[in-house]
Short mmCIF file of C-alpha atoms and ligand atoms in Angstrom, two decimals:
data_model
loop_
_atom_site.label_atom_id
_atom_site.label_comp_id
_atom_site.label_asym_id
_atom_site.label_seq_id
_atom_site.Cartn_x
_atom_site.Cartn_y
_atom_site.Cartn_z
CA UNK A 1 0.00 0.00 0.00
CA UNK A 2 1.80 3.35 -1.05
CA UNK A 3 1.69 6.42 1.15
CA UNK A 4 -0.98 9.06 0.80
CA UNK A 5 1.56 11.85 -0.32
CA UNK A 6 -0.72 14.89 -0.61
CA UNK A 7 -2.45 13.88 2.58
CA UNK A 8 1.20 14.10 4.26
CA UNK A 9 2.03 17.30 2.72
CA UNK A 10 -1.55 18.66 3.88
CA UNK A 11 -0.53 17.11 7.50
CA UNK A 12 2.87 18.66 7.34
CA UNK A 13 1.79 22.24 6.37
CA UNK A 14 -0.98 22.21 9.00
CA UNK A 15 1.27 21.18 11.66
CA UNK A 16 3.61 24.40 10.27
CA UNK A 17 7.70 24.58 11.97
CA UNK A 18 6.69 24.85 15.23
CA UNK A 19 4.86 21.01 15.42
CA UNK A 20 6.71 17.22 15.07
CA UNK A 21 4.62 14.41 13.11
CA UNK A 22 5.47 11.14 14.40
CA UNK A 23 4.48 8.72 11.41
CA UNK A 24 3.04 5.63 12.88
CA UNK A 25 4.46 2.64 11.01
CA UNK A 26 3.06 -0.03 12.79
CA UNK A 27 2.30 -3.39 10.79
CA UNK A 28 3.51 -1.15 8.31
CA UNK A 29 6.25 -2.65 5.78
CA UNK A 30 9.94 -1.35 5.68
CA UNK A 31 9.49 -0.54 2.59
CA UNK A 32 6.30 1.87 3.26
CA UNK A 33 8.60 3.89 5.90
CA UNK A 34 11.39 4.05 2.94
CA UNK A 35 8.55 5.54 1.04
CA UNK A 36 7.92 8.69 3.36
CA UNK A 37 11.64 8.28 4.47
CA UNK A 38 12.25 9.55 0.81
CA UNK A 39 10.14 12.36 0.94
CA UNK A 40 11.83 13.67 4.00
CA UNK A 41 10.12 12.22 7.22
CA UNK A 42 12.50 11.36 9.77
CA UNK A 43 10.32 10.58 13.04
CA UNK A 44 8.70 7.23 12.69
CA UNK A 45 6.65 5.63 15.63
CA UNK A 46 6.09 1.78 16.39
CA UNK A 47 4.25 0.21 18.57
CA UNK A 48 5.89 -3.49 18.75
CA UNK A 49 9.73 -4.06 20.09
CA UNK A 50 9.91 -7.45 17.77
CA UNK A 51 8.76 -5.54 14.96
CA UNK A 52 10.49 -2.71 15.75
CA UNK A 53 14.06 -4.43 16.09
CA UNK A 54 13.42 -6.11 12.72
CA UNK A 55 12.39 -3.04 10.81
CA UNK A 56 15.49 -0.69 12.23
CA UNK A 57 18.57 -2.51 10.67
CA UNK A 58 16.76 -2.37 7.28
CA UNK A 59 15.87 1.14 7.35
CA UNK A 60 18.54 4.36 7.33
CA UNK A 61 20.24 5.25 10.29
CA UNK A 62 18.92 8.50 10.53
CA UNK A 63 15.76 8.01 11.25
CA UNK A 64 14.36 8.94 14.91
CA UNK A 65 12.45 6.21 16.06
CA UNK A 66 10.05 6.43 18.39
CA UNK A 67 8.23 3.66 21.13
CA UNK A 68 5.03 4.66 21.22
CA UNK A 69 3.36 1.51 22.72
CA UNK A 70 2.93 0.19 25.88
CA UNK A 71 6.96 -1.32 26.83
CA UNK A 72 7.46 -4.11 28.59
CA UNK A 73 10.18 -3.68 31.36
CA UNK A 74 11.79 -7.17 30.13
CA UNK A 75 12.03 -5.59 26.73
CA UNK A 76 13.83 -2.59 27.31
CA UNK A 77 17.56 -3.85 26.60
CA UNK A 78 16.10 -4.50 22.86
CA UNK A 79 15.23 -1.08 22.13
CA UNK A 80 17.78 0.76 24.03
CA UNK A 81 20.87 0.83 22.03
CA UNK A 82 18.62 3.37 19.33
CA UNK A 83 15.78 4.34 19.95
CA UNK A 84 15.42 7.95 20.30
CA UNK A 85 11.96 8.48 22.57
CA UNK A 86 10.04 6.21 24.06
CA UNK A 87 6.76 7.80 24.99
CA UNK A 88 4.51 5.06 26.79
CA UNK A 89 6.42 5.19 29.96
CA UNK A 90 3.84 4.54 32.58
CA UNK A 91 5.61 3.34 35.74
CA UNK A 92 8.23 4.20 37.93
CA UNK A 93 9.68 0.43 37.55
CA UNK A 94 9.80 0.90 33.53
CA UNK A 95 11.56 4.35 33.90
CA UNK A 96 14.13 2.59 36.12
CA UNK A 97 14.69 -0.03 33.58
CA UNK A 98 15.54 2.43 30.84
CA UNK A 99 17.74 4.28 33.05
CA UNK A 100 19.87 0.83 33.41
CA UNK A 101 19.81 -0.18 30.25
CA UNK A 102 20.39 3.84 28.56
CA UNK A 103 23.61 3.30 30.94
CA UNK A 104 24.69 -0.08 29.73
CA UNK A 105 24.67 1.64 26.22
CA UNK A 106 26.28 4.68 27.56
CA UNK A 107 23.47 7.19 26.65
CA UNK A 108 21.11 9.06 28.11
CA UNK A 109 17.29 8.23 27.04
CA UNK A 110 14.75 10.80 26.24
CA UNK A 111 11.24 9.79 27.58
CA UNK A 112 7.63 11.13 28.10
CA UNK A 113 5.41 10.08 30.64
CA UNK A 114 1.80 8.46 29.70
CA UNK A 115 -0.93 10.12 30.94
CA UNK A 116 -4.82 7.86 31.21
CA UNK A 117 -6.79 11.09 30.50
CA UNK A 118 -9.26 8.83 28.35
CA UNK A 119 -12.00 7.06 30.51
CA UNK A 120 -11.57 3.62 28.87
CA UNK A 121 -10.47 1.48 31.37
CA UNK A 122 -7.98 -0.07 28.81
CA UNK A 123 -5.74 3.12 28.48
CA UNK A 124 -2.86 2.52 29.88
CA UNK A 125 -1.03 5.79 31.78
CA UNK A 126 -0.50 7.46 35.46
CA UNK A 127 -2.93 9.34 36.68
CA UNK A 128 -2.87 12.42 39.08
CA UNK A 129 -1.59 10.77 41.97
CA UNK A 130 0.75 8.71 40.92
CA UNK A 131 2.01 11.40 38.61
CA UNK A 132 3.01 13.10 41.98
CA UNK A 133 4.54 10.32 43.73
CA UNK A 134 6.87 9.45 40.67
CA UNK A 135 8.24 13.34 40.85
CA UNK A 136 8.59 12.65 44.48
CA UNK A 137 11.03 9.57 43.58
CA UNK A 138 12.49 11.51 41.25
CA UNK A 139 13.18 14.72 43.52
CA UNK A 140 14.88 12.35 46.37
CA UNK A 141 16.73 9.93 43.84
CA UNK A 142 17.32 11.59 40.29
CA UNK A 143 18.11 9.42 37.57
CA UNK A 144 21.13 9.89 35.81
CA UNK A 145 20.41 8.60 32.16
CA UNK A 146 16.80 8.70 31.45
CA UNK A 147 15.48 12.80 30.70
CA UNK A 148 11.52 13.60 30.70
CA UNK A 149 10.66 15.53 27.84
CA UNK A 150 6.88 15.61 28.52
CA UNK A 151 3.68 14.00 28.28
CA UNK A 152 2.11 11.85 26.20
CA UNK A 153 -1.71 10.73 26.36
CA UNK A 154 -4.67 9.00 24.29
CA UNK A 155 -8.09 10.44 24.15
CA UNK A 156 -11.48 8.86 24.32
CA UNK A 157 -12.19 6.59 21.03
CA UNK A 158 -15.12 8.78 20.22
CA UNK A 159 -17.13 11.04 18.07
CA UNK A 160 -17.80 13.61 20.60
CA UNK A 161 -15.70 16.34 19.73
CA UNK A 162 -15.67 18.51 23.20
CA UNK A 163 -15.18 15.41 25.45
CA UNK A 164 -11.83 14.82 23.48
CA UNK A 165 -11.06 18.57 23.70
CA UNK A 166 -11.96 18.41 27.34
CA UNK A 167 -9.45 15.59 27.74
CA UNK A 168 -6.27 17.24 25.59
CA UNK A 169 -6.87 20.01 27.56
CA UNK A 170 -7.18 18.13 31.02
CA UNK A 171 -3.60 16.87 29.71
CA UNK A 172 -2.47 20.15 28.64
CA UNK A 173 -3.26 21.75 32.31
CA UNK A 174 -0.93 18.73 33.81
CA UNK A 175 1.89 19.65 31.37
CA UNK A 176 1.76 23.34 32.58
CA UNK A 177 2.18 22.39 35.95
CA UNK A 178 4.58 19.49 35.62
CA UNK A 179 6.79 21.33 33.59
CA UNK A 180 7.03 24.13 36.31
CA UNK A 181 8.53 21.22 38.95
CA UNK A 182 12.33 22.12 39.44
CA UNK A 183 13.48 18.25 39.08
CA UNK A 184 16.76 17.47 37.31
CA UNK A 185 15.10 14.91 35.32
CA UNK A 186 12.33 17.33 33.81
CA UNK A 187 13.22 19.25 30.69
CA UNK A 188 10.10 19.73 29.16
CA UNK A 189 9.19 20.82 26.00
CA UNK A 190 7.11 18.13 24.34
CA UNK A 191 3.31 17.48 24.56
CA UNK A 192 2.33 14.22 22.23
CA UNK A 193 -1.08 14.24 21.74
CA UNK A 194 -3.50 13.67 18.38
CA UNK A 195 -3.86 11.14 15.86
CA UNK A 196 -5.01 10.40 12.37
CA UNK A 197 -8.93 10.83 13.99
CA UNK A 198 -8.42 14.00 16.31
CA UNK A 199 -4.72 15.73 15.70
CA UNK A 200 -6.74 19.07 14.81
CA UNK A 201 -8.32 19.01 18.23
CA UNK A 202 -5.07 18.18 19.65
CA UNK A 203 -3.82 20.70 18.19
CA UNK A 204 -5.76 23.74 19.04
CA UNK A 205 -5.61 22.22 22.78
CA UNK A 206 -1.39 22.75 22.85
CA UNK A 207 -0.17 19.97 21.80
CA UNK A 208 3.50 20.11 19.65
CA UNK A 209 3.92 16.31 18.71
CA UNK A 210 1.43 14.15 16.41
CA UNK A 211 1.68 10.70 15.97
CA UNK A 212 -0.54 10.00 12.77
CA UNK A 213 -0.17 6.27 11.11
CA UNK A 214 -3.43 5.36 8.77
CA UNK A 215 -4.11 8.90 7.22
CA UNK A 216 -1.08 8.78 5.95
CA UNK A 217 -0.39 4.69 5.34
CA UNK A 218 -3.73 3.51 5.01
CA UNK A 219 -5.90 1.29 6.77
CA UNK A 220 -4.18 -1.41 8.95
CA UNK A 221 -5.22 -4.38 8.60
CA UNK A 222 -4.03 -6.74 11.31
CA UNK A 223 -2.60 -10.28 10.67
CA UNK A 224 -5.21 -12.77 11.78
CA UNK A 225 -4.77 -15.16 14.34
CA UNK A 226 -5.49 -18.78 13.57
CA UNK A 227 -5.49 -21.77 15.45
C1 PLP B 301 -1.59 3.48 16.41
C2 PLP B 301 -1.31 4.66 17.26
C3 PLP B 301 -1.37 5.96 16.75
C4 PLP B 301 -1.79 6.28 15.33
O1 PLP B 301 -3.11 5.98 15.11
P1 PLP B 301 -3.85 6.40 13.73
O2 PLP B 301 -5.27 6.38 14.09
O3 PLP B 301 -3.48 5.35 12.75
O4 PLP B 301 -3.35 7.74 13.35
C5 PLP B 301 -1.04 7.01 17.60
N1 PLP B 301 -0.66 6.80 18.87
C6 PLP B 301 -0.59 5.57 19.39
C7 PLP B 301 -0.16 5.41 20.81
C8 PLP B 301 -0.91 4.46 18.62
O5 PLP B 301 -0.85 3.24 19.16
#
């Protein structure tokens, strides 16, 4: 399936200088990403770590990858010799991880924090409290290879326009007053929010990062399972 290139053009001139798109190649074939590599997109986002680690060492070195699904702590070590931001980070244990294995590759990895400002249960993401007791760990033991760039969160799957608005903004509000925390580890500058079905939204609620995958690829269609 070839890439949509007038739809990414339109993407990239709404989003303007100021605003990264994060393509999301997920199930996506390497050579779809060489596609829109070609016409100049750099930031890619995947979902998978298997997929992920098969995809990179095909694909040019340049590109900025980007974890945008939910890690698994054991997975970490797989991921951390490249990639350039993983955004799903939603526990203190998984930030603690990368921080080992961002060491063991002598770097220093750039992460966001999940937010659950959706109210499916199946979001993953810290909420309010637990937002504040990870800045508490952070304040009394800093970490000295992982850096939080911001926040990253998932609206409602829904058609109701001013609920998802509600909820970028609800997210919006916490990045305001996150970013004002004096914490070594918080250098914030980047608010990921918006997708193929609600970046506009996103965007008029603040948010600097897109990660759009089937406007511009196509429909996914998932392997199915057998057996
Ligand atoms: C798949 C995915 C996207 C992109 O979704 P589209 O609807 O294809 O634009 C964005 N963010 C996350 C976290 C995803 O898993």
């Amino acid at each position: 399936m070839p890439v949509d290139e007038q739809r990414y053009k339109q993407i990239l001139s709404e989003l303007g200088e100021a605003n990264t798109l994060v393509a999301v190649s997920k199930i996506k074939p390497a050579e779809d990403i060489r596609e829109l590599y070609d016409l100049g997109q750099r930031d890619f986002g995947e979902n998978y770590v298997q997929e992920l680690v098969e995809k990179q060492p095909q694909l040019p070195s340049d590109i900025r990858w980007h974890f945008i699904g939910h890690l698994q702590t054991n997975k970490v070590k797989y991921i951390a010799g490249f990639v350039h931001l993983i955004q799903g980070v939603d526990s203190y244990k998984l930030l603690k991880e990368i921080d080992k294995q961002a060491a063991r590759n002598n770097r220093v990895i750039d992460c966001l924090l999940q937010v659950h400002i959706a109210q499916e249960e199946t979001k993953f993401g810290f909420d309010d409290a637990e937002l504040e007791s990870l800045a508490n760990q952070l304040a009394a033991a800093p970490l000295e290879h992982i850096i939080i760039r911001g926040l990253m969160g998932m609206a409602s799957f829904t058609e109701d326009k001013e609920k998802v608005a509600a909820e970028y903004l609800s997210l919006k509000k916490r990045y305001d007053s996150l970013s004002r925390l004096p914490l070594v580890n918080f250098k914030f500058s980047i608010l990921s929010m918006g997708m193929s079905s609600d970046y506009p939204i996103a965007l008029r609620e603040g948010s600097n990062m897109v990660r759009i995958g089937s406007m511009i690829f196509g429909k996914r269609v998932y392997p199915v399972k057998t057996g």
